C-alpha cells in the first residue's frame, strides 16, 4: 500500500536517521561517480567556417536571359554532398598540414577518413550563409580540418561549376552538330523528292482538271451544234439537184476551173490534201480540164459555139462544201473531245500520284520543320551555354566566399567539466532522498494510521508513538557528528579535485 504524500517527508527523514551510513555512502559514490564521468567524458571541440553565397552580383541582371548561372537549390545539402565524397575527404586525410607525422598506411588513412566523416557537419545559416565545420576530440585537429574543409569546398565547387558548364556546352554542341546532319539529310531527301516528283501541287492539279472539264463541256456543246448543222445541211442538200444544163464555151470552162481552183486553195489553207472535199475538187478540176482539151480541137464558129451539157449546180456545190466542212468540224470536235477525255484521265492519274506523294511530302516537311525548330533552339542554348561557361571560368555567377574563417576552439562543445562537478553534488544529494522515497512507495509495512484505516475500513483509536531512550539519542548524535565530519571531508575532497582539474593539475 502506497504511503500518503503528506506523511512522505517525515518518513524520509526518519529513514535517513536510521540509515545514515547508507545515505552517506550513496552520496559519496554518486557524486564521485559523476565527477569521474566528467574526467573521462569525451569532450568535442568544434571549429567551423562560415561561407557566404554570392548570387546577387551585377553579372546576374546584366546577363539575365542570355546566360544561365549555376544555381544550387539546397546549398547546405549540396555542400554536404560535395564534402562527403571520398575524393575530398581523402585529400584532407592525406594532408600533412592537417595530420603532421601521421602514418600514410591504408589502414590509418581509412581511420582518419571515417573520423572526418563522423565529425564533419554542414549547417544552414539563413538564405545566403551556411557553415562547414568539424567536431573532434582534438582542438588542433578540429581547427585544421575545418579550415581545410572550407578551402576544399570553395575550390571543388568552383571546379565543379566549370566542369558542369564545360560538359553542358560540349553536350549541346554535340547535339547541334547531330541535328545539323539530320537537317541536311532531310533537306536533301526533300530536294530529291521534289526533283523526282514534278506533278506539281494539289491546287495546280485541281485547277488544271477544272480547266479541262470546262473545255470538255464546251467541246461537247460545240459538237452538238455541229451535229445539228450537219443534219440541217443534209436536209437542204437533199432538196437541191446535183447538176444544171447550160451552154458551155471556152471561157466558161476557164471561169469554172478558176472558181474551183480558188475554192481548192481556200480549203488547202485549212485541211490536208487527203481531205474529201479537196479530193473531190481536184477531180472536178481535172475533169473540166479534160473536157476543155476535148472541145478545143473542134472547129466551130467564133461568135457562138454553143453546147448543151449537164453542169455542176453551184448551190449543190456550196451545200456540199458546207456539209463537208461541218462534218470535218464534227470529226475535229470528236478528236478534241477524245483528247480532252484522255487529258482528264491523265490528270486524274496525276492527282492520284499527288495524293500518294502528299503524305510523304508532309512527313518530310514535318521532319524538316521539327528538326529546324530543335536546331534553332539548340543554337540559342549553345550560345547561352558558351556565355555561362565563360562566366564560370571568370568566376562570375554563383560564387562562394569565406565570410568567417575557422577559429581555434578553446572550449569544448556540449557539457563542460564544471557542469559535471555541479551535477555530481546535486545528484549525490538527490540520490539518497530519491532512493528512500521510492523505497517507501513499495514498502509493504504500515507507517501511518491512514493506511490501516483504508485497508481494514475501520477507524484507528490509538497510535503509539516511537520513543527513543537517552542512550539511543546520544549514540545517534555521535553517529550524526561522525557522518557530518566524513561528509565535510568528502565535499572538501570533491571540491579539491574540481579545482585541481580546472587548473590543469590533474
XYZ file of C-alpha atoms in Angstrom:
506
model
C 0.000 0.000 0.000
C 1.420 3.398 -1.012
C 2.332 5.842 1.681
C 0.231 9.039 1.680
C 2.166 12.014 0.346
C 1.507 14.060 3.472
C 3.498 11.550 5.530
C 6.287 11.164 2.975
C 8.673 13.935 4.217
C 8.592 12.744 7.816
C 9.161 9.158 6.810
C 12.070 10.154 4.549
C 13.743 11.986 7.438
C 13.196 9.050 9.773
C 14.673 6.633 7.250
C 17.642 8.945 6.820
C 18.247 8.941 10.590
C 18.010 5.167 10.603
C 20.281 4.686 7.559
C 22.810 7.490 7.877
C 25.777 5.427 6.724
C 23.985 4.045 3.686
C 22.856 7.538 2.669
C 26.386 8.885 3.173
C 27.950 6.102 1.119
C 25.388 6.617 -1.658
C 26.128 10.362 -1.679
C 29.860 9.746 -1.976
C 29.527 7.094 -4.662
C 27.089 9.029 -6.829
C 28.850 12.391 -6.589
C 32.328 10.986 -7.231
C 30.972 8.764 -9.995
C 29.529 11.806 -11.798
C 32.784 13.681 -11.200
C 34.749 10.745 -12.607
C 32.461 10.730 -15.643
C 33.382 14.367 -16.099
C 37.067 13.387 -16.158
C 36.586 10.658 -18.740
C 33.802 12.240 -20.816
C 34.937 12.542 -24.493
C 34.789 16.289 -24.955
C 34.322 17.557 -28.533
C 35.954 20.678 -29.885
C 34.105 22.270 -32.764
C 35.516 24.643 -35.354
C 33.606 25.909 -38.373
C 33.928 28.117 -41.438
C 31.026 30.407 -42.416
C 30.589 30.617 -46.195
C 28.683 33.360 -47.980
C 26.769 32.504 -51.158
C 27.176 35.415 -53.563
C 24.353 35.043 -56.077
C 23.355 38.712 -56.297
C 26.313 40.244 -58.101
C 25.938 42.632 -61.010
C 26.528 39.930 -63.622
C 23.139 38.335 -62.915
C 20.930 41.273 -64.033
C 23.219 42.067 -66.950
C 23.223 38.514 -68.333
C 19.615 37.634 -67.487
C 18.059 35.766 -70.393
C 21.431 35.393 -72.149
C 23.313 33.166 -69.736
C 22.386 30.561 -67.170
C 24.314 30.917 -63.922
C 24.923 27.758 -61.950
C 22.448 27.520 -59.066
C 22.057 25.143 -56.133
C 18.613 24.890 -54.585
C 19.564 23.387 -51.245
C 23.042 24.796 -50.761
C 23.693 23.138 -47.392
C 22.724 19.703 -48.723
C 24.756 20.235 -51.874
C 27.772 21.335 -49.827
C 27.491 18.288 -47.574
C 27.140 16.017 -50.575
C 30.240 17.538 -52.124
C 32.325 17.347 -48.949
C 31.213 13.783 -48.202
C 32.814 12.485 -51.376
C 35.860 10.325 -50.825
C 37.956 12.463 -53.133
C 37.628 15.500 -50.847
C 37.906 13.653 -47.529
C 40.900 11.633 -48.707
C 42.719 14.855 -49.598
C 42.252 16.032 -46.014
C 43.207 12.654 -44.534
C 46.477 12.668 -46.517
C 47.262 16.340 -45.937
C 50.425 16.603 -43.798
C 49.489 20.116 -42.673
C 46.317 18.741 -41.063
C 47.772 15.494 -39.724
C 51.522 16.050 -39.246
C 53.643 12.973 -38.619
C 50.610 10.755 -39.351
C 51.021 7.380 -40.964
C 50.016 7.200 -44.610
C 49.271 3.492 -44.476
C 45.937 2.440 -45.907
C 44.502 1.410 -42.548
C 45.486 4.702 -40.880
C 44.107 6.736 -43.782
C 40.821 4.819 -43.634
C 40.531 5.504 -39.914
C 41.079 9.207 -40.453
C 38.554 9.223 -43.294
C 35.944 7.590 -41.055
C 36.739 10.048 -38.238
C 36.419 13.048 -40.582
C 33.108 11.804 -41.967
C 31.761 11.229 -38.479
C 32.756 14.672 -37.192
C 32.031 16.816 -40.235
C 28.840 18.901 -40.289
C 27.155 21.429 -42.588
C 24.529 23.770 -41.149
C 22.431 26.430 -42.954
C 22.535 29.962 -41.625
C 19.819 31.923 -43.374
C 19.351 32.323 -47.091
C 22.874 33.329 -48.064
C 25.088 31.712 -45.425
C 25.942 28.231 -44.254
C 28.719 26.826 -42.096
C 31.094 23.935 -42.730
C 32.880 22.561 -39.706
C 34.384 19.645 -37.860
C 33.916 18.377 -34.319
C 36.580 16.180 -32.774
C 38.428 15.387 -29.546
C 41.486 17.415 -30.561
C 41.437 21.176 -30.653
C 44.234 21.411 -33.225
C 42.744 18.701 -35.406
C 39.276 20.295 -35.352
C 40.728 23.668 -36.303
C 42.858 22.388 -39.186
C 40.185 20.052 -40.546
C 37.505 22.793 -40.516
C 39.877 25.226 -42.192
C 40.797 22.706 -44.870
C 37.133 21.756 -45.425
C 36.259 25.366 -46.201
C 39.171 25.733 -48.601
C 38.422 22.474 -50.412
C 34.733 23.301 -50.679
C 35.472 26.620 -52.399
C 37.973 25.010 -54.756
C 35.870 21.928 -55.533
C 32.648 23.905 -56.032
C 34.355 26.277 -58.474
C 35.933 23.365 -60.308
C 32.612 21.525 -60.393
C 30.840 24.586 -61.794
C 33.441 24.938 -64.522
C 33.252 21.233 -65.296
C 29.450 21.275 -65.411
C 29.426 24.341 -67.658
C 32.006 22.790 -69.991
C 30.115 19.482 -70.051
C 26.834 21.269 -70.757
C 28.409 23.236 -73.606
C 30.043 20.120 -75.084
C 26.786 18.177 -74.872
C 24.707 20.919 -76.506
C 27.379 21.452 -79.171
C 27.320 17.737 -79.955
C 23.536 17.786 -80.221
C 23.709 20.829 -82.515
C 26.061 19.003 -84.860
C 23.884 15.881 -84.827
C 20.742 17.859 -85.644
C 22.628 19.772 -88.307
C 23.448 16.469 -90.007
C 19.852 15.299 -89.642
C 18.526 18.577 -91.017
C 20.871 18.344 -94.004
C 19.728 14.785 -94.698
C 16.052 15.756 -94.509
C 16.614 18.762 -96.810
C 18.438 16.548 -99.323
C 15.626 13.983 -99.164
C 13.037 16.719 -99.725
C 15.039 18.200 -102.594
C 15.397 14.783 -104.227
C 11.699 14.080 -103.698
C 10.696 17.354 -105.362
C 13.067 16.715 -108.273
C 11.672 13.224 -108.830
C 8.014 14.203 -108.430
C 7.224 17.064 -110.843
C 3.453 16.626 -110.859
C 3.017 19.916 -109.044
C 0.771 20.675 -106.154
C -2.745 19.543 -105.477
C -4.086 23.048 -106.117
C -2.416 23.184 -109.523
C -3.774 19.756 -110.421
C -7.286 20.718 -109.338
C -7.115 23.946 -111.334
C -5.897 22.090 -114.441
C -8.562 19.409 -114.006
C -11.293 22.034 -113.680
C -9.986 23.777 -116.822
C -10.024 20.527 -118.810
C -13.544 19.724 -117.672
C -14.714 23.156 -118.736
C -13.059 22.695 -122.113
C -14.693 19.245 -122.432
C -18.101 20.685 -121.719
C -17.560 23.422 -124.294
C -16.329 20.853 -126.839
C -19.416 18.691 -126.287
C -21.676 21.727 -126.723
C -19.812 22.667 -129.884
C -20.157 19.087 -131.165
C -23.892 19.160 -130.576
C -24.104 22.386 -132.539
C -22.050 20.903 -135.406
C -24.130 17.721 -135.459
C -27.241 19.860 -135.704
C -25.652 21.844 -138.555
C -24.753 18.631 -140.401
C -28.325 17.468 -140.152
C -29.612 20.785 -141.423
C -27.187 20.796 -144.369
C -28.107 17.221 -145.259
C -31.776 18.200 -145.319
C -31.054 21.175 -147.558
C -28.784 19.151 -149.828
C -31.428 16.514 -150.383
C -33.730 19.152 -151.980
C -31.133 20.548 -154.470
C -30.258 18.980 -157.841
C -26.653 17.980 -158.282
C -26.319 19.367 -161.863
C -27.890 22.002 -164.169
C -27.999 22.247 -168.010
C -26.290 25.251 -169.564
C -24.269 26.321 -172.528
C -20.550 25.960 -172.251
C -17.777 27.867 -174.033
C -14.048 28.015 -173.638
C -14.366 30.981 -171.376
C -16.910 29.125 -169.363
C -14.501 26.247 -168.787
C -11.797 28.708 -167.762
C -14.082 30.556 -165.378
C -15.305 27.376 -163.721
C -11.759 26.000 -163.389
C -10.627 29.273 -161.865
C -13.510 29.230 -159.344
C -12.793 25.654 -158.384
C -9.061 26.380 -158.008
C -9.852 29.313 -155.722
C -12.070 27.037 -153.654
C -9.314 24.415 -153.601
C -6.727 26.916 -152.449
C -9.058 28.090 -149.702
C -9.592 24.513 -148.428
C -5.850 23.718 -148.562
C -5.271 26.521 -146.090
C -7.401 24.616 -143.564
C -7.057 20.903 -144.409
C -4.635 18.360 -145.826
C -4.700 17.148 -149.438
C -6.398 13.964 -148.305
C -9.428 15.907 -147.105
C -12.536 14.603 -149.023
C -13.650 17.981 -150.384
C -10.152 18.690 -151.616
C -10.042 15.328 -153.390
C -13.454 15.985 -154.998
C -12.454 19.469 -156.143
C -9.231 18.168 -157.668
C -11.190 15.516 -159.575
C -13.694 18.146 -160.774
C -10.863 20.436 -161.924
C -9.188 17.543 -163.739
C -12.477 16.615 -165.456
C -13.116 20.211 -166.581
C -9.613 20.491 -167.963
C -10.129 17.244 -169.865
C -13.404 18.491 -171.320
C -11.791 21.790 -172.269
C -8.996 19.982 -174.129
C -11.509 17.796 -175.985
C -13.589 20.785 -177.042
C -10.589 22.917 -178.022
C -9.873 20.662 -181.127
C -13.300 21.187 -182.740
C -13.715 23.980 -185.292
C -16.813 25.991 -184.626
C -17.959 29.456 -185.289
C -16.003 32.042 -183.185
C -19.146 34.034 -182.334
C -21.195 31.292 -180.723
C -20.214 27.670 -180.322
C -22.932 26.659 -178.016
C -23.133 23.316 -176.315
C -25.754 21.997 -174.089
C -24.392 19.844 -171.235
C -25.042 18.944 -167.601
C -23.036 21.266 -165.281
C -22.466 21.096 -161.505
C -25.092 23.038 -159.593
C -23.285 25.841 -157.632
C -25.861 25.692 -154.832
C -25.359 21.962 -154.527
C -21.614 22.550 -154.588
C -21.781 25.142 -151.825
C -24.071 22.993 -149.698
C -21.749 20.016 -150.254
C -18.761 22.093 -149.259
C -20.556 23.410 -146.176
C -21.653 19.878 -145.285
C -18.121 18.570 -145.721
C -16.824 21.408 -143.609
C -19.431 20.722 -140.902
C -18.580 17.014 -140.945
C -14.909 17.870 -140.686
C -15.699 20.137 -137.745
C -17.643 17.286 -136.116
C -14.664 14.984 -136.613
C -12.426 17.679 -135.185
C -14.774 18.097 -132.234
C -14.738 14.324 -131.658
C -10.981 14.308 -131.777
C -10.868 17.252 -129.386
C -13.321 15.544 -127.020
C -11.252 12.334 -127.084
C -8.111 14.323 -126.410
C -9.752 16.179 -123.528
C -11.047 12.925 -122.047
C -7.572 11.436 -122.339
C -6.075 14.520 -120.702
C -8.669 14.350 -117.905
C -7.782 10.696 -117.340
C -4.117 11.610 -117.225
C -4.912 14.432 -114.850
C -6.832 12.025 -112.582
C -3.841 9.716 -112.603
C -1.662 12.711 -111.795
C -3.982 13.621 -108.915
C -3.659 10.081 -107.534
C 0.115 10.363 -107.689
C -0.051 13.744 -105.961
C -2.226 12.294 -103.204
C 0.169 9.396 -102.784
C 3.135 11.749 -102.619
C 1.364 14.199 -100.348
C 1.790 12.014 -97.259
C 5.476 11.521 -97.969
C 5.913 15.228 -98.657
C 4.133 16.154 -95.408
C 6.293 13.713 -93.493
C 9.468 15.143 -94.993
C 8.402 18.742 -94.354
C 7.272 17.877 -90.834
C 10.597 16.242 -90.060
C 12.417 19.210 -91.528
C 10.355 21.720 -89.525
C 10.766 19.780 -86.284
C 14.491 19.357 -86.826
C 14.885 23.002 -87.797
C 12.951 24.152 -84.723
C 15.043 21.978 -82.428
C 18.201 23.015 -84.256
C 17.439 26.734 -83.860
C 16.612 26.237 -80.180
C 19.828 24.292 -79.622
C 21.814 27.049 -81.326
C 20.424 29.580 -78.849
C 21.084 27.231 -75.947
C 24.622 26.611 -77.137
C 25.351 30.321 -77.119
C 23.864 30.617 -73.626
C 25.983 27.669 -72.521
C 29.046 29.300 -74.056
C 28.460 32.524 -72.116
C 27.696 30.547 -68.944
C 30.897 28.583 -69.371
C 32.905 31.804 -69.668
C 31.102 33.216 -66.624
C 32.126 30.217 -64.535
C 35.679 30.330 -65.903
C 35.909 34.016 -64.992
C 34.475 33.302 -61.532
C 31.199 35.139 -62.066
C 27.643 33.979 -61.479
C 27.096 31.998 -58.294
C 30.190 32.310 -56.093
C 31.123 31.065 -52.648
C 33.192 33.224 -50.379
C 34.528 32.528 -46.888
C 32.823 35.025 -44.618
C 34.339 33.801 -41.337
C 37.480 31.733 -41.149
C 37.835 28.803 -38.786
C 38.569 29.793 -35.163
C 40.719 27.799 -32.789
C 38.302 26.117 -30.322
C 39.204 26.982 -26.730
C 36.160 25.411 -25.098
C 34.655 22.037 -25.875
C 31.109 21.770 -27.047
C 28.388 20.059 -25.019
C 28.563 19.504 -21.220
C 31.569 21.152 -19.530
C 33.577 19.758 -16.601
C 32.002 22.373 -14.334
C 28.595 21.040 -15.319
C 29.660 17.561 -14.283
C 31.027 18.917 -10.989
C 27.800 20.733 -10.124
C 25.688 17.835 -11.263
C 27.755 15.442 -9.092
C 26.936 17.288 -5.861
C 23.311 17.720 -6.827
C 22.836 14.095 -7.858
C 24.801 12.899 -4.792
C 22.351 14.705 -2.522
C 19.339 13.704 -4.555
C 20.226 10.025 -4.864
C 19.621 9.010 -1.163
C 16.411 11.026 -0.966
C 15.118 9.619 -4.213
C 16.064 6.089 -3.266
C 14.306 6.361 0.123
C 11.206 7.926 -1.436
C 10.978 5.100 -3.934
C 11.554 2.516 -1.250
C 8.741 3.975 0.877
C 6.306 3.654 -2.002
C 6.938 -0.064 -2.375
C 7.487 -0.914 1.332
C 4.573 -3.184 2.475
C 4.788 -2.110 6.114
C 2.148 0.180 7.546
C 3.676 3.513 8.585
C 0.546 5.667 9.034
C -2.865 5.065 10.578
C -4.493 6.257 7.379
C -3.035 3.265 5.590
C -4.597 0.933 8.137
C -7.960 2.675 8.075
C -8.099 2.420 4.284
C -7.052 -1.207 4.441
C -9.473 -2.545 7.100
C -12.155 0.088 6.692
C -12.256 0.880 10.477
C -11.007 3.902 12.418
C -7.777 3.647 14.457
C -8.462 4.623 18.095
C -4.921 4.875 19.482
C -1.481 5.426 17.849
C 1.607 4.613 19.958
C 4.488 6.934 19.047
C 8.094 5.817 18.585
C 10.126 6.638 21.721
C 13.930 6.653 21.909
C 15.926 6.295 25.110
C 18.568 8.844 26.160
C 21.283 6.362 25.277
C 19.918 5.918 21.818
C 19.747 9.676 21.420
C 23.403 10.091 22.477
C 24.527 7.308 20.202
C 22.559 8.741 17.323
C 24.061 12.176 17.959
C 27.583 10.775 17.875
C 26.886 8.968 14.621
C 25.427 12.121 13.136
C 28.514 14.152 14.095
C 30.820 11.486 12.709
C 28.929 11.270 9.467
C 28.881 15.070 9.173
C 32.673 15.129 9.564
C 33.066 12.486 6.864
C 30.620 14.369 4.661
C 32.579 17.611 5.040
C 35.804 15.757 4.280
C 34.208 14.155 1.225
C 32.929 17.500 -0.020
C 36.364 19.068 0.536
C 37.987 16.242 -1.406
C 35.396 16.683 -4.136
C 35.997 20.422 -4.377
C 39.770 19.889 -4.309
C 39.517 17.524 -7.248
C 37.327 20.011 -9.129
C 39.720 22.921 -8.522
C 42.719 20.803 -9.476
C 41.044 19.763 -12.698
C 40.158 23.343 -13.534
C 43.746 24.498 -13.078
C 45.107 21.547 -15.002
C 46.809 19.878 -12.048
C 45.024 16.615 -12.766
